[in-house]
Amino acid sequence: MTRQIYRDPGAGAIEFGKQYVIGHKEFDLLSMSRLLDGDLHDPTDKRVKRCDYCGYFWRDDSLRNTRKTCSEECKRGIRTLQRRQQRADQELLNPNPKPKKRTLMDDYVYWLEYPYWGDEYSMLKVGWKYEVPHKASTIDYIEAKNELYGEGNRVKPKRVIDYHGDNRDDF
Ligand SMILES: [Zn+2]
């Protein structure tokens, strides 16, 4: 038999353990080890199982009794482990991935106190999208339209004005 691995107990495991601990003055270390070994609960109860992540017993109250972890935290934890494993496998199978294609944006040194472009061509090609050189009148026009319609070219939904102070106009 392999040694059981325990992590911080999840909410479901704690909820399950409570019923044996709270209100039982005689609960001691021996009872604890029996709880962990699964000797305290009814072994025929198929809903009581070990959480795949934290390793403690818990009771699955889901409709189809198909959950593997006792709580959302444990589910998240096991996903993290799976992702880590996937990344490690990926690294092993493909140790030298193709280097990322260079983009014009790579010439923008943004992480210093004063950001600057390392290449003029990239600056002209990318920069104009963010700092469009408009006339003042054009900017006024854009601002006015933004006021009216909001940003992103989306027309604000028409508001229904309630004339009577109640919802009798809805029908
Ligand atoms: Zn758990």
CSV table of C-alpha atoms and ligand atoms in Angstrom, one decimal:
chain,number,residue,atom,x,y,z
A,1,MET,CA,0.0,0.0,0.0
A,2,THR,CA,1.4,3.4,-1.0
A,3,ARG,CA,1.6,6.1,1.6
A,4,GLN,CA,-1.3,8.5,1.5
A,5,ILE,CA,-0.2,12.1,0.6
A,6,TYR,CA,-2.0,14.8,2.6
A,7,ARG,CA,-2.3,18.5,1.8
A,8,ASP,CA,-4.2,21.3,3.5
A,9,PRO,CA,-7.7,19.9,3.9
A,10,GLY,CA,-10.3,21.4,1.7
A,11,ALA,CA,-13.7,22.6,2.8
A,12,GLY,CA,-15.4,19.4,2.0
A,13,ALA,CA,-12.9,17.3,4.0
A,14,ILE,CA,-13.2,19.7,7.0
A,15,GLU,CA,-17.0,19.5,6.8
A,16,PHE,CA,-16.8,15.7,6.8
A,17,GLY,CA,-14.3,15.5,9.7
A,18,LYS,CA,-16.4,17.9,11.8
A,19,GLN,CA,-19.1,15.3,12.4
A,20,TYR,CA,-16.7,13.0,14.2
A,21,VAL,CA,-14.8,15.7,16.2
A,22,ILE,CA,-17.4,18.3,17.3
A,23,GLY,CA,-19.3,17.1,20.3
A,24,HIS,CA,-17.2,14.0,20.8
A,25,LYS,CA,-15.1,14.6,23.9
A,26,GLU,CA,-13.4,11.3,23.6
A,27,PHE,CA,-12.0,12.1,20.2
A,28,ASP,CA,-8.2,11.7,20.5
A,29,LEU,CA,-5.2,11.0,18.4
A,30,LEU,CA,-6.2,7.3,18.0
A,31,SER,CA,-9.7,8.4,16.7
A,32,MET,CA,-7.9,10.8,14.4
A,33,SER,CA,-5.8,8.1,12.9
A,34,ARG,CA,-8.9,5.9,12.5
A,35,LEU,CA,-10.7,8.8,10.8
A,36,LEU,CA,-7.8,9.2,8.4
A,37,ASP,CA,-7.7,5.4,7.7
A,38,GLY,CA,-11.4,5.5,7.0
A,39,ASP,CA,-12.4,3.3,9.9
A,40,LEU,CA,-15.0,5.7,11.3
A,41,HIS,CA,-17.4,6.0,8.5
A,42,ASP,CA,-19.6,3.4,6.9
A,43,PRO,CA,-17.4,1.6,4.3
A,44,THR,CA,-20.5,0.8,2.2
A,45,ASP,CA,-21.3,4.4,1.7
A,46,LYS,CA,-20.1,5.0,-1.9
A,47,ARG,CA,-20.4,8.8,-1.5
A,48,VAL,CA,-17.6,9.0,1.1
A,49,LYS,CA,-14.2,9.0,-0.7
A,50,ARG,CA,-10.8,10.5,-0.6
A,51,CYS,CA,-10.2,13.9,-2.2
A,52,ASP,CA,-7.8,13.5,-5.1
A,53,TYR,CA,-6.0,16.6,-4.0
A,54,CYS,CA,-5.9,17.0,-0.3
A,55,GLY,CA,-6.2,13.3,0.4
A,56,TYR,CA,-8.7,13.4,3.2
A,57,PHE,CA,-12.1,11.7,3.3
A,58,TRP,CA,-15.1,13.7,2.3
A,59,ARG,CA,-18.7,13.2,1.3
A,60,ASP,CA,-19.8,13.8,-2.3
A,61,ASP,CA,-23.2,15.3,-2.3
A,62,SER,CA,-23.3,16.0,-6.0
A,63,LEU,CA,-26.1,14.6,-8.0
A,64,ARG,CA,-24.2,11.8,-9.8
A,65,ASN,CA,-21.5,11.3,-7.2
A,66,THR,CA,-18.8,12.0,-9.8
A,67,ARG,CA,-16.8,14.7,-8.2
A,68,LYS,CA,-13.1,13.9,-7.4
A,69,THR,CA,-12.2,16.7,-5.1
A,70,CYS,CA,-13.8,17.9,-1.9
A,71,SER,CA,-13.9,21.6,-2.6
A,72,GLU,CA,-13.3,24.3,-5.2
A,73,GLU,CA,-9.8,25.0,-3.7
A,74,CYS,CA,-8.8,21.4,-4.1
A,75,LYS,CA,-10.2,21.4,-7.7
A,76,ARG,CA,-8.0,24.4,-8.4
A,77,GLY,CA,-5.1,22.8,-6.7
A,78,ILE,CA,-5.3,19.7,-8.8
A,79,ARG,CA,-5.7,21.7,-12.0
A,80,THR,CA,-2.5,23.5,-11.1
A,81,LEU,CA,-0.7,20.2,-10.6
A,82,GLN,CA,-2.0,18.9,-13.9
A,83,ARG,CA,-0.9,22.1,-15.7
A,84,ARG,CA,2.6,21.8,-14.1
A,85,GLN,CA,2.8,18.3,-15.3
A,86,GLN,CA,1.7,19.2,-18.8
A,87,ARG,CA,4.3,21.9,-19.0
A,88,ALA,CA,7.0,19.5,-17.7
A,89,ASP,CA,6.0,16.9,-20.3
A,90,GLN,CA,6.0,19.6,-23.0
A,91,GLU,CA,9.5,20.6,-22.0
A,92,LEU,CA,10.6,17.0,-22.1
A,93,LEU,CA,9.1,16.3,-25.5
A,94,ASN,CA,10.1,19.6,-27.1
A,95,PRO,CA,13.1,21.0,-25.4
A,96,ASN,CA,13.9,23.7,-28.0
A,97,PRO,CA,10.7,25.3,-29.0
A,98,LYS,CA,10.8,27.5,-32.1
A,99,PRO,CA,11.8,31.0,-31.0
A,100,LYS,CA,9.1,33.6,-31.0
A,101,LYS,CA,8.8,35.6,-34.2
A,102,ARG,CA,10.2,39.1,-33.8
A,103,THR,CA,7.6,41.8,-34.0
A,104,LEU,CA,8.0,45.6,-34.4
A,105,MET,CA,6.7,46.1,-30.9
A,106,ASP,CA,9.9,44.4,-29.7
A,107,ASP,CA,11.8,47.6,-30.5
A,108,TYR,CA,9.8,49.5,-27.9
A,109,VAL,CA,11.8,49.8,-24.7
A,110,TYR,CA,8.9,50.3,-22.3
A,111,TRP,CA,10.4,49.0,-19.1
A,112,LEU,CA,12.7,52.0,-18.4
A,113,GLU,CA,11.8,55.3,-16.8
A,114,TYR,CA,11.5,56.9,-20.2
A,115,PRO,CA,10.3,54.5,-22.8
A,116,TYR,CA,11.7,54.9,-26.3
A,117,TRP,CA,11.9,53.2,-29.6
A,118,GLY,CA,15.1,51.4,-30.6
A,119,ASP,CA,14.2,51.6,-34.2
A,120,GLU,CA,12.7,54.4,-36.2
A,121,TYR,CA,10.9,52.2,-38.7
A,122,SER,CA,9.1,50.3,-36.0
A,123,MET,CA,8.2,53.6,-34.2
A,124,LEU,CA,6.5,55.0,-37.3
A,125,LYS,CA,4.8,51.7,-38.2
A,126,VAL,CA,3.4,51.1,-34.7
A,127,GLY,CA,3.4,54.5,-33.0
A,128,TRP,CA,0.8,56.1,-35.2
A,129,LYS,CA,-1.8,53.7,-34.0
A,130,TYR,CA,-1.5,55.1,-30.4
A,131,GLU,CA,-0.5,58.7,-31.0
A,132,VAL,CA,-2.5,59.7,-34.0
A,133,PRO,CA,-1.5,63.3,-35.0
A,134,HIS,CA,-4.9,64.9,-35.3
A,135,LYS,CA,-5.9,68.6,-35.6
A,136,ALA,CA,-7.5,70.1,-32.6
A,137,SER,CA,-10.8,70.3,-34.4
A,138,THR,CA,-10.8,66.6,-35.2
A,139,ILE,CA,-10.1,65.8,-31.6
A,140,ASP,CA,-13.0,68.0,-30.6
A,141,TYR,CA,-15.2,66.1,-33.0
A,142,ILE,CA,-14.1,62.7,-31.7
A,143,GLU,CA,-14.6,63.8,-28.1
A,144,ALA,CA,-18.1,65.1,-28.9
A,145,LYS,CA,-19.0,61.8,-30.5
A,146,ASN,CA,-17.6,59.8,-27.6
A,147,GLU,CA,-19.8,61.9,-25.3
A,148,LEU,CA,-22.8,61.0,-27.3
A,149,TYR,CA,-22.2,57.3,-28.1
A,150,GLY,CA,-19.5,56.2,-25.6
A,151,GLU,CA,-16.2,54.7,-26.6
A,152,GLY,CA,-15.9,51.9,-29.1
A,153,ASN,CA,-18.3,52.9,-31.8
A,154,ARG,CA,-21.2,51.4,-30.0
A,155,VAL,CA,-24.5,53.2,-29.9
A,156,LYS,CA,-25.8,53.4,-26.3
A,157,PRO,CA,-29.1,51.6,-25.9
A,158,LYS,CA,-32.1,53.9,-26.1
A,159,ARG,CA,-33.4,54.7,-22.7
A,160,VAL,CA,-37.1,54.2,-22.0
A,161,ILE,CA,-38.4,57.2,-20.1
A,162,ASP,CA,-40.9,56.4,-17.5
A,163,TYR,CA,-43.6,59.1,-17.7
A,164,HIS,CA,-45.8,57.9,-14.9
A,165,GLY,CA,-43.4,57.0,-12.2
A,166,ASP,CA,-44.3,53.3,-12.3
A,167,ASN,CA,-44.0,50.5,-14.9
A,168,ARG,CA,-47.5,50.9,-16.5
A,169,ASP,CA,-45.8,51.9,-19.8
A,170,ASP,CA,-44.0,48.6,-20.1
A,171,PHE,CA,-47.2,46.8,-21.3
B,1,ZN,ZN,-9.8,18.2,-0.8
